[in-house]
Amino acid sequence: MADGRREPPPYGRDRVRGSIGSNSPYDGGMGRGGGHPPTRGGYPPQGATYHTQERRPAWRNPSPGPSEGPPIPSTSAAVSTPAFSTNVHEPPPQPAAATAASTSGLALNRQHRPSGRGRRPLADTLRTRGPDAPSKHGTTGQQLLLQSNYFKLLKRVDWTLYHYQVEFVPMCPSPRLTQSLVNEHKKLLGGFVFDGVQLFTACKLSSDELVLHSQHDRTGDKYELHIQRVAVVDMTDETGLQVLNLILRRAMNGLNLQLVGRNLYDAAAKIPIREYHIELWPGYMTSIRQHENDVLVCCEIAHKTMRMQTCYDILRECQRHDRNFKDAFRRAVLGCVVLTGYNNKTYTIHDVTFETTPESTFDTKNGKISFLDYYKNKYNLRIRDAYQPMLLSRAKKKDTRSGDSELMALVPELCQMTGLTDSMRSDFKMMRAMADHTRLNPDRRIERLETFNRRLQTSPESQEVLKVWQMELDRRLVDLPGRLLPQEMIFFSTTSNGVQAGENADWTAHFRDNPMFATVRLNRWYLVVPGRCQREAGDFLNCMITAARGMRFEISNCEMVPMPDDNPGTYIRTLDAIINKDPQMIMCVVSNNKSDRYTAIKKKCCVDRAIPTQVMVQKTITPKSGNVRTLMSVATKVVIQMNCKLGGVPWKVKIPLNGLMTIGFDVCHDSKDKSKSFGAMVATLDHDNRGTPKFFSTVSHHSSGEEISNYLPLNTVKALNEYRREFGELPKRIIFYRDGVSDGQLQYIYDHEVRSLVEKLGQIYKSAGIEQDVLLTFFIVNKRINTRFFDHRLNPRPGTVVDNVVTLPQRTDFYLVSQSVKQGTVSPTAYNVIYDTSGLKIDHLQMLSYKQCHLYYNWSGTTRVPAVCQYAHKLSFLVGQYLHQSPSNMLEKKLYFL
């Protein structure tokens, strides 16, 4: 959450992140990533693809002009070749077009294919739950009957797959060609799945070793297919489930959906928002997985934002409004993802070349051809502007491995823009218009899910695929048990009886009648303000003092320091003069949300010196309709935030464990250099349940941009040393919440982070004379999931826990709905215990996690993840987006990053 920005209503992504507003670069609303969250277990895989041998024009970098930017290095294969060559394969056709192919032949996606020849496994197989482990199903709370966005696979697959290895003589480097050569024998093979090397058939072949002959349909080259049986695949293991996912995606082709990126979207049902020149494509994300007792199909509603403009439209706008239109156009499109309608494929734009136009030619086997003629002959598309520049997109690694060129040339006129720009995201009215269609309430979401199921059950083509593979889906959503945990008591002092958090887990109103739990007297502080904002700043300062008095937070009158302008350099010079006076805190008023000014302030006070700062935007402290009383709500939140930055604590919940240290960890990538990232760790030190908790934070730099931290054991030792300095002994118990981990990284996290952490902790405790094992619980927290729950077609209440039916048998895992939303469908958070020597029951772990969601001091309500995770995200985001280097270690004991 940003300095001093008002907290939004308790709904949507901002509430999830605990942010104050989504329009400011200071408020945490620009959280990690964009688009749709990845699905559980790496699913869903991409659908069946039928490849052709047609090659697209590739780009070879001629000598760029002085204004064209640095050349992009090309592959070694491009050396001594003409400027254009045919080293790029034709992208796969649309899924809808693929329905003409046989329902028995499916192409296994190369990114998700079975492990073999050193390939990675299909999905994460980390099993953290032993056969003799205690029950993972809790009993505390009120029993509920819920529904989820899963459909049961009614007809259990009772057939097996036969696994064969295929070798080609001579060797065939193209995966598209190998698929074509195998497809020639689909009558012999029957139902099959092929990934370029491994073949899975529903029927056992006539011999364990077989040699088949195929011929290239265009060149006439002859190939031998040497097929050797490897094993029999059980349909309940990872490989079998992967095949089921592919079959489901193949059946979905009968719905005339289009593959954009990883997901399927219904272009025919697009929702135009003409006022903002965008349209929304509704779609679906699906996955099949073995859950507690059944194989279940998870289905989630997705939306793809498409802009009603092409790259050529942006070029024309730049030509009309910018004198140096080339640089403006390059800035506008670099890094953007575009959709080419002729093949329904997405590309990321990496560069622009003005030396190449659609009139330029490239080499083919039949001689040179221009881009104009290529698109006319291949797709019957007429390019209107023959002199427009060309866009360059770097091929994906999997394409370059199969012989494709590193760079592909695209025509701006044929590239439709996708996604949103930063200016679009900052347009509140536009985002609100989109939310009306994308934020589906539970009843609308259920209706959409049932419609999807009905279409799948009634489409002849879809039914044909399911029938061939003997699959049948239930028509009803899965019913499952849940529990509602008791409401938490919020304590504002050691002597009070506390107040209930409430049904919506929001205790904002109680601040009118209660003090903060612990405060720090603020005597020496300064208010830096541009001259034209002095009146608003003075009125807001009076509101802050009034609000602080009601919460027993002593604030002395500060010294207001006016400035002649609001340039970043002026702020730096003013701060330099103030810092020499050793202030406790500095508040800065800024005229707008420009990040360069905010970055300058934070770098000066977080890196160069160690002074907590509070940054306020002029708009935030300006009263509505001139009524100063409208600022009291904002002033109350800012006062709470300032107290936390000084070391105070606004409230507590009862945690009946003494000697507890709770740790959160998260990673944020550097916004300037994507090869770098910063891992932030925040620890809460609770020695005595009745005492005031202490805090410790640290940041580590990851040079290769990975989300895996090699510094985690070292940083944990720093927190242990701080605990020992504060309380004279080591903590009795450590609870670790690790965020920012995908399912595919679980094994690596366990092998590297957890094991090294356990080993390091063992050494520390033994050196302190403690021989017993460290009482450590290591959670993986995952909020980017597709699972949703419904309580009688409504959102479940905060505190709802699900630990059965849709959980995984190989894990000690559960889902927790910890927040309340007023719009849309609430998103649960998945908790996975991958290491536990605490001896606590699952009930205790679930309730402890829910308690932690009440302790994020930037929001007087619950957050989607435990507070230490939210703090770690805030800190890593501050460093990755603005500081780009580790803060001063003199701030480690304060929540200066709120």
PDB file of C-alpha atoms in Angstrom, residues 124-349:
ATOM      1  CA  ASP A 124       5.223 -31.408 -10.086  1.00  0.00           C
ATOM      2  CA  THR A 125       5.475 -34.772  -8.330  1.00  0.00           C
ATOM      3  CA  LEU A 126       6.724 -33.637  -4.928  1.00  0.00           C
ATOM      4  CA  ARG A 127       5.007 -35.865  -2.388  1.00  0.00           C
ATOM      5  CA  THR A 128       5.165 -34.258   1.042  1.00  0.00           C
ATOM      6  CA  ARG A 129       2.565 -36.403   2.763  1.00  0.00           C
ATOM      7  CA  GLY A 130       3.504 -39.876   3.949  1.00  0.00           C
ATOM      8  CA  PRO A 131       1.085 -42.823   4.131  1.00  0.00           C
ATOM      9  CA  ASP A 132       1.136 -42.783   7.945  1.00  0.00           C
ATOM     10  CA  ALA A 133       0.750 -39.011   8.322  1.00  0.00           C
ATOM     11  CA  PRO A 134      -1.940 -37.732  10.679  1.00  0.00           C
ATOM     12  CA  SER A 135      -5.273 -36.627   9.265  1.00  0.00           C
ATOM     13  CA  LYS A 136      -5.223 -33.511   7.101  1.00  0.00           C
ATOM     14  CA  HIS A 137      -8.927 -32.835   7.690  1.00  0.00           C
ATOM     15  CA  GLY A 138      -9.691 -30.384  10.485  1.00  0.00           C
ATOM     16  CA  THR A 139     -12.775 -30.323  12.704  1.00  0.00           C
ATOM     17  CA  THR A 140     -12.857 -26.807  14.169  1.00  0.00           C
ATOM     18  CA  GLY A 141     -15.624 -24.483  13.028  1.00  0.00           C
ATOM     19  CA  GLN A 142     -19.141 -24.579  11.649  1.00  0.00           C
ATOM     20  CA  GLN A 143     -19.799 -27.273   9.035  1.00  0.00           C
ATOM     21  CA  LEU A 144     -20.698 -26.018   5.537  1.00  0.00           C
ATOM     22  CA  LEU A 145     -21.815 -27.567   2.266  1.00  0.00           C
ATOM     23  CA  LEU A 146     -20.120 -25.800  -0.636  1.00  0.00           C
ATOM     24  CA  GLN A 147     -19.793 -26.114  -4.385  1.00  0.00           C
ATOM     25  CA  SER A 148     -16.657 -25.618  -6.453  1.00  0.00           C
ATOM     26  CA  ASN A 149     -15.821 -24.994 -10.115  1.00  0.00           C
ATOM     27  CA  TYR A 150     -14.989 -28.642 -10.716  1.00  0.00           C
ATOM     28  CA  PHE A 151     -16.783 -31.362 -12.663  1.00  0.00           C
ATOM     29  CA  LYS A 152     -16.315 -35.016 -11.787  1.00  0.00           C
ATOM     30  CA  LEU A 153     -15.071 -37.448 -14.424  1.00  0.00           C
ATOM     31  CA  LEU A 154     -18.033 -39.813 -14.064  1.00  0.00           C
ATOM     32  CA  LYS A 155     -16.924 -42.674 -16.212  1.00  0.00           C
ATOM     33  CA  ARG A 156     -13.639 -43.705 -14.693  1.00  0.00           C
ATOM     34  CA  VAL A 157     -11.097 -44.378 -17.398  1.00  0.00           C
ATOM     35  CA  ASP A 158     -10.562 -48.107 -17.264  1.00  0.00           C
ATOM     36  CA  TRP A 159      -8.295 -48.373 -20.254  1.00  0.00           C
ATOM     37  CA  THR A 160      -4.523 -48.156 -20.298  1.00  0.00           C
ATOM     38  CA  LEU A 161      -2.109 -46.518 -22.673  1.00  0.00           C
ATOM     39  CA  TYR A 162       0.752 -48.312 -24.330  1.00  0.00           C
ATOM     40  CA  HIS A 163       3.963 -46.307 -24.364  1.00  0.00           C
ATOM     41  CA  TYR A 164       6.266 -46.599 -27.412  1.00  0.00           C
ATOM     42  CA  GLN A 165       9.519 -44.907 -28.406  1.00  0.00           C
ATOM     43  CA  VAL A 166       9.737 -43.671 -31.997  1.00  0.00           C
ATOM     44  CA  GLU A 167      12.986 -43.071 -33.908  1.00  0.00           C
ATOM     45  CA  PHE A 168      13.161 -41.711 -37.451  1.00  0.00           C
ATOM     46  CA  VAL A 169      15.632 -42.842 -40.087  1.00  0.00           C
ATOM     47  CA  PRO A 170      16.977 -40.535 -41.355  1.00  0.00           C
ATOM     48  CA  MET A 171      16.654 -38.275 -38.304  1.00  0.00           C
ATOM     49  CA  CYS A 172      13.898 -35.685 -38.606  1.00  0.00           C
ATOM     50  CA  PRO A 173      14.604 -32.348 -36.829  1.00  0.00           C
ATOM     51  CA  SER A 174      11.154 -30.842 -37.290  1.00  0.00           C
ATOM     52  CA  PRO A 175       8.445 -31.775 -34.744  1.00  0.00           C
ATOM     53  CA  ARG A 176       5.798 -30.707 -37.242  1.00  0.00           C
ATOM     54  CA  LEU A 177       7.117 -33.123 -39.813  1.00  0.00           C
ATOM     55  CA  THR A 178       7.351 -35.984 -37.312  1.00  0.00           C
ATOM     56  CA  GLN A 179       3.681 -35.455 -36.415  1.00  0.00           C
ATOM     57  CA  SER A 180       2.753 -35.514 -40.091  1.00  0.00           C
ATOM     58  CA  LEU A 181       4.730 -38.714 -40.713  1.00  0.00           C
ATOM     59  CA  VAL A 182       3.053 -40.481 -37.789  1.00  0.00           C
ATOM     60  CA  ASN A 183      -0.408 -39.262 -38.833  1.00  0.00           C
ATOM     61  CA  GLU A 184      -0.058 -41.246 -42.057  1.00  0.00           C
ATOM     62  CA  HIS A 185      -0.524 -44.420 -39.982  1.00  0.00           C
ATOM     63  CA  LYS A 186      -3.488 -43.344 -37.848  1.00  0.00           C
ATOM     64  CA  LYS A 187      -5.614 -46.247 -39.105  1.00  0.00           C
ATOM     65  CA  LEU A 188      -3.013 -48.701 -37.838  1.00  0.00           C
ATOM     66  CA  LEU A 189      -2.314 -46.864 -34.594  1.00  0.00           C
ATOM     67  CA  GLY A 190      -5.936 -46.112 -33.668  1.00  0.00           C
ATOM     68  CA  GLY A 191      -6.308 -43.559 -30.876  1.00  0.00           C
ATOM     69  CA  PHE A 192      -2.856 -42.153 -30.176  1.00  0.00           C
ATOM     70  CA  VAL A 193      -0.914 -39.274 -28.652  1.00  0.00           C
ATOM     71  CA  PHE A 194       2.497 -38.343 -30.047  1.00  0.00           C
ATOM     72  CA  ASP A 195       5.023 -35.737 -28.859  1.00  0.00           C
ATOM     73  CA  GLY A 196       7.721 -36.078 -31.509  1.00  0.00           C
ATOM     74  CA  VAL A 197       9.586 -38.875 -29.733  1.00  0.00           C
ATOM     75  CA  GLN A 198       7.137 -40.808 -27.583  1.00  0.00           C
ATOM     76  CA  LEU A 199       3.945 -42.431 -28.788  1.00  0.00           C
ATOM     77  CA  PHE A 200       0.982 -43.423 -26.603  1.00  0.00           C
ATOM     78  CA  THR A 201      -1.709 -45.636 -28.078  1.00  0.00           C
ATOM     79  CA  ALA A 202      -5.032 -46.854 -26.707  1.00  0.00           C
ATOM     80  CA  CYS A 203      -4.582 -50.223 -28.399  1.00  0.00           C
ATOM     81  CA  LYS A 204      -1.613 -52.533 -28.199  1.00  0.00           C
ATOM     82  CA  LEU A 205       0.227 -52.724 -31.511  1.00  0.00           C
ATOM     83  CA  SER A 206       0.743 -56.031 -33.281  1.00  0.00           C
ATOM     84  CA  SER A 207       4.396 -56.190 -32.273  1.00  0.00           C
ATOM     85  CA  ASP A 208       6.586 -54.722 -29.544  1.00  0.00           C
ATOM     86  CA  GLU A 209       9.018 -53.658 -32.268  1.00  0.00           C
ATOM     87  CA  LEU A 210       7.649 -52.275 -35.509  1.00  0.00           C
ATOM     88  CA  VAL A 211       9.040 -50.514 -38.581  1.00  0.00           C
ATOM     89  CA  LEU A 212       6.708 -48.277 -40.596  1.00  0.00           C
ATOM     90  CA  HIS A 213       7.396 -46.297 -43.768  1.00  0.00           C
ATOM     91  CA  SER A 214       6.285 -42.722 -44.462  1.00  0.00           C
ATOM     92  CA  GLN A 215       6.865 -40.176 -47.202  1.00  0.00           C
ATOM     93  CA  HIS A 216       7.023 -36.369 -47.054  1.00  0.00           C
ATOM     94  CA  ASP A 217       3.941 -35.170 -48.908  1.00  0.00           C
ATOM     95  CA  ARG A 218       5.747 -32.215 -50.576  1.00  0.00           C
ATOM     96  CA  THR A 219       9.377 -33.222 -51.031  1.00  0.00           C
ATOM     97  CA  GLY A 220       8.845 -36.954 -51.497  1.00  0.00           C
ATOM     98  CA  ASP A 221      11.591 -37.788 -48.962  1.00  0.00           C
ATOM     99  CA  LYS A 222      11.144 -41.256 -47.439  1.00  0.00           C
ATOM    100  CA  TYR A 223      11.447 -42.039 -43.728  1.00  0.00           C
ATOM    101  CA  GLU A 224      11.473 -45.182 -41.612  1.00  0.00           C
ATOM    102  CA  LEU A 225       9.658 -45.088 -38.259  1.00  0.00           C
ATOM    103  CA  HIS A 226      11.242 -47.502 -35.763  1.00  0.00           C
ATOM    104  CA  ILE A 227       8.653 -48.046 -32.996  1.00  0.00           C
ATOM    105  CA  GLN A 228       9.621 -49.904 -29.819  1.00  0.00           C
ATOM    106  CA  ARG A 229       7.392 -50.612 -26.841  1.00  0.00           C
ATOM    107  CA  VAL A 230       8.593 -49.052 -23.567  1.00  0.00           C
ATOM    108  CA  ALA A 231       5.916 -49.505 -20.896  1.00  0.00           C
ATOM    109  CA  VAL A 232       2.234 -49.521 -20.027  1.00  0.00           C
ATOM    110  CA  VAL A 233       0.878 -46.246 -18.645  1.00  0.00           C
ATOM    111  CA  ASP A 234      -1.593 -46.182 -15.769  1.00  0.00           C
ATOM    112  CA  MET A 235      -4.206 -43.504 -16.428  1.00  0.00           C
ATOM    113  CA  THR A 236      -4.099 -42.382 -12.795  1.00  0.00           C
ATOM    114  CA  ASP A 237      -0.437 -41.325 -12.902  1.00  0.00           C
ATOM    115  CA  GLU A 238       0.929 -38.027 -14.175  1.00  0.00           C
ATOM    116  CA  THR A 239       1.388 -39.189 -17.759  1.00  0.00           C
ATOM    117  CA  GLY A 240      -2.136 -40.570 -17.970  1.00  0.00           C
ATOM    118  CA  LEU A 241      -3.626 -37.380 -16.565  1.00  0.00           C
ATOM    119  CA  GLN A 242      -1.656 -35.368 -19.089  1.00  0.00           C
ATOM    120  CA  VAL A 243      -3.254 -37.383 -21.858  1.00  0.00           C
ATOM    121  CA  LEU A 244      -6.697 -36.742 -20.374  1.00  0.00           C
ATOM    122  CA  ASN A 245      -5.978 -33.009 -20.435  1.00  0.00           C
ATOM    123  CA  LEU A 246      -5.089 -33.215 -24.110  1.00  0.00           C
ATOM    124  CA  ILE A 247      -8.217 -35.167 -24.895  1.00  0.00           C
ATOM    125  CA  LEU A 248     -10.364 -32.574 -23.118  1.00  0.00           C
ATOM    126  CA  ARG A 249      -8.689 -29.764 -25.050  1.00  0.00           C
ATOM    127  CA  ARG A 250      -9.319 -31.699 -28.234  1.00  0.00           C
ATOM    128  CA  ALA A 251     -13.002 -32.031 -27.321  1.00  0.00           C
ATOM    129  CA  MET A 252     -13.193 -28.289 -26.676  1.00  0.00           C
ATOM    130  CA  ASN A 253     -12.248 -27.687 -30.305  1.00  0.00           C
ATOM    131  CA  GLY A 254     -15.831 -28.635 -31.111  1.00  0.00           C
ATOM    132  CA  LEU A 255     -16.937 -25.399 -29.386  1.00  0.00           C
ATOM    133  CA  ASN A 256     -15.215 -23.309 -32.094  1.00  0.00           C
ATOM    134  CA  LEU A 257     -12.893 -21.666 -29.584  1.00  0.00           C
ATOM    135  CA  GLN A 258      -9.634 -20.016 -30.565  1.00  0.00           C
ATOM    136  CA  LEU A 259      -6.300 -20.651 -28.924  1.00  0.00           C
ATOM    137  CA  VAL A 260      -4.670 -17.398 -27.811  1.00  0.00           C
ATOM    138  CA  GLY A 261      -1.530 -18.038 -25.834  1.00  0.00           C
ATOM    139  CA  ARG A 262      -2.289 -20.953 -23.502  1.00  0.00           C
ATOM    140  CA  ASN A 263      -6.054 -20.614 -23.237  1.00  0.00           C
ATOM    141  CA  LEU A 264      -9.090 -21.015 -25.478  1.00  0.00           C
ATOM    142  CA  TYR A 265     -11.346 -18.021 -26.128  1.00  0.00           C
ATOM    143  CA  ASP A 266     -14.688 -17.555 -27.823  1.00  0.00           C
ATOM    144  CA  ALA A 267     -14.134 -14.804 -30.393  1.00  0.00           C
ATOM    145  CA  ALA A 268     -17.738 -15.092 -31.556  1.00  0.00           C
ATOM    146  CA  ALA A 269     -18.952 -14.044 -28.083  1.00  0.00           C
ATOM    147  CA  LYS A 270     -16.599 -11.071 -27.743  1.00  0.00           C
ATOM    148  CA  ILE A 271     -17.837  -8.119 -25.702  1.00  0.00           C
ATOM    149  CA  PRO A 272     -17.046  -4.748 -27.312  1.00  0.00           C
ATOM    150  CA  ILE A 273     -16.457  -1.726 -25.078  1.00  0.00           C
ATOM    151  CA  ARG A 274     -16.444   0.804 -27.889  1.00  0.00           C
ATOM    152  CA  GLU A 275     -16.068   3.844 -25.682  1.00  0.00           C
ATOM    153  CA  TYR A 276     -12.517   2.748 -24.855  1.00  0.00           C
ATOM    154  CA  HIS A 277     -11.766   0.915 -28.153  1.00  0.00           C
ATOM    155  CA  ILE A 278     -11.305  -2.470 -26.539  1.00  0.00           C
ATOM    156  CA  GLU A 279     -13.100  -5.792 -26.603  1.00  0.00           C
ATOM    157  CA  LEU A 280     -13.142  -8.728 -24.192  1.00  0.00           C
ATOM    158  CA  TRP A 281     -12.932 -12.306 -25.403  1.00  0.00           C
ATOM    159  CA  PRO A 282     -14.475 -14.729 -22.891  1.00  0.00           C
ATOM    160  CA  GLY A 283     -12.754 -18.058 -22.563  1.00  0.00           C
ATOM    161  CA  TYR A 284     -11.964 -21.021 -20.364  1.00  0.00           C
ATOM    162  CA  MET A 285      -9.021 -22.491 -18.472  1.00  0.00           C
ATOM    163  CA  THR A 286      -9.334 -26.222 -17.826  1.00  0.00           C
ATOM    164  CA  SER A 287      -7.271 -28.912 -16.167  1.00  0.00           C
ATOM    165  CA  ILE A 288      -7.743 -32.528 -15.110  1.00  0.00           C
ATOM    166  CA  ARG A 289      -6.101 -33.888 -11.986  1.00  0.00           C
ATOM    167  CA  GLN A 290      -6.395 -36.743  -9.529  1.00  0.00           C
ATOM    168  CA  HIS A 291      -7.800 -35.243  -6.322  1.00  0.00           C
ATOM    169  CA  GLU A 292      -8.617 -36.905  -3.002  1.00  0.00           C
ATOM    170  CA  ASN A 293     -11.091 -39.505  -4.266  1.00  0.00           C
ATOM    171  CA  ASP A 294     -11.881 -38.696  -7.896  1.00  0.00           C
ATOM    172  CA  VAL A 295     -10.399 -37.400 -11.107  1.00  0.00           C
ATOM    173  CA  LEU A 296     -11.833 -33.869 -11.380  1.00  0.00           C
ATOM    174  CA  VAL A 297     -11.954 -31.309 -14.182  1.00  0.00           C
ATOM    175  CA  CYS A 298     -11.318 -27.743 -13.002  1.00  0.00           C
ATOM    176  CA  CYS A 299     -12.883 -25.067 -15.197  1.00  0.00           C
ATOM    177  CA  GLU A 300     -12.391 -21.341 -14.700  1.00  0.00           C
ATOM    178  CA  ILE A 301     -13.719 -18.376 -16.663  1.00  0.00           C
ATOM    179  CA  ALA A 302     -11.038 -16.241 -18.336  1.00  0.00           C
ATOM    180  CA  HIS A 303     -11.077 -13.025 -20.356  1.00  0.00           C
ATOM    181  CA  LYS A 304      -8.616 -11.762 -22.936  1.00  0.00           C
ATOM    182  CA  THR A 305      -8.402  -8.012 -23.515  1.00  0.00           C
ATOM    183  CA  MET A 306      -8.070  -7.094 -27.187  1.00  0.00           C
ATOM    184  CA  ARG A 307      -7.612  -3.529 -28.341  1.00  0.00           C
ATOM    185  CA  MET A 308      -9.600  -2.383 -31.355  1.00  0.00           C
ATOM    186  CA  GLN A 309      -6.468  -1.116 -33.026  1.00  0.00           C
ATOM    187  CA  THR A 310      -3.559  -2.575 -34.934  1.00  0.00           C
ATOM    188  CA  CYS A 311       0.087  -1.680 -34.655  1.00  0.00           C
ATOM    189  CA  TYR A 312      -0.414   0.283 -37.876  1.00  0.00           C
ATOM    190  CA  ASP A 313      -3.041   2.441 -36.150  1.00  0.00           C
ATOM    191  CA  ILE A 314      -0.495   3.257 -33.442  1.00  0.00           C
ATOM    192  CA  LEU A 315       2.072   4.092 -36.136  1.00  0.00           C
ATOM    193  CA  ARG A 316      -0.319   6.585 -37.730  1.00  0.00           C
ATOM    194  CA  GLU A 317      -1.029   8.196 -34.353  1.00  0.00           C
ATOM    195  CA  CYS A 318       2.705   8.597 -33.730  1.00  0.00           C
ATOM    196  CA  GLN A 319       3.146  10.135 -37.186  1.00  0.00           C
ATOM    197  CA  ARG A 320       0.399  12.661 -36.472  1.00  0.00           C
ATOM    198  CA  HIS A 321       1.456  13.696 -32.975  1.00  0.00           C
ATOM    199  CA  ASP A 322       5.229  13.138 -32.650  1.00  0.00           C
ATOM    200  CA  ARG A 323       7.978  14.809 -34.594  1.00  0.00           C
ATOM    201  CA  ASN A 324      10.295  11.864 -33.938  1.00  0.00           C
ATOM    202  CA  PHE A 325       7.598   9.322 -34.702  1.00  0.00           C
ATOM    203  CA  LYS A 326      10.039   6.424 -35.143  1.00  0.00           C
ATOM    204  CA  ASP A 327      11.198   6.513 -31.542  1.00  0.00           C
ATOM    205  CA  ALA A 328       7.645   7.120 -30.346  1.00  0.00           C
ATOM    206  CA  PHE A 329       6.365   4.106 -32.285  1.00  0.00           C
ATOM    207  CA  ARG A 330       9.163   1.934 -31.001  1.00  0.00           C
ATOM    208  CA  ARG A 331       8.412   2.922 -27.404  1.00  0.00           C
ATOM    209  CA  ALA A 332       4.707   2.241 -27.944  1.00  0.00           C
ATOM    210  CA  VAL A 333       5.051  -1.319 -29.260  1.00  0.00           C
ATOM    211  CA  LEU A 334       8.225  -2.749 -27.730  1.00  0.00           C
ATOM    212  CA  GLY A 335       7.359  -5.501 -25.270  1.00  0.00           C
ATOM    213  CA  CYS A 336       3.716  -5.609 -26.369  1.00  0.00           C
ATOM    214  CA  VAL A 337       1.968  -8.859 -27.280  1.00  0.00           C
ATOM    215  CA  VAL A 338       0.124  -8.844 -30.605  1.00  0.00           C
ATOM    216  CA  LEU A 339      -2.303 -11.266 -32.218  1.00  0.00           C
ATOM    217  CA  THR A 340      -2.066 -12.111 -35.911  1.00  0.00           C
ATOM    218  CA  GLY A 341      -5.545 -12.996 -37.057  1.00  0.00           C
ATOM    219  CA  TYR A 342      -4.456 -15.000 -40.103  1.00  0.00           C
ATOM    220  CA  ASN A 343      -2.989 -17.765 -37.918  1.00  0.00           C
ATOM    221  CA  ASN A 344      -4.431 -16.845 -34.500  1.00  0.00           C
ATOM    222  CA  LYS A 345      -0.999 -16.742 -32.894  1.00  0.00           C
ATOM    223  CA  THR A 346       0.500 -14.289 -30.412  1.00  0.00           C
ATOM    224  CA  TYR A 347       3.940 -12.685 -30.643  1.00  0.00           C
ATOM    225  CA  THR A 348       5.958 -10.382 -28.398  1.00  0.00           C
ATOM    226  CA  ILE A 349       7.451  -7.386 -30.200  1.00  0.00           C
TER     227      ILE A 349
END
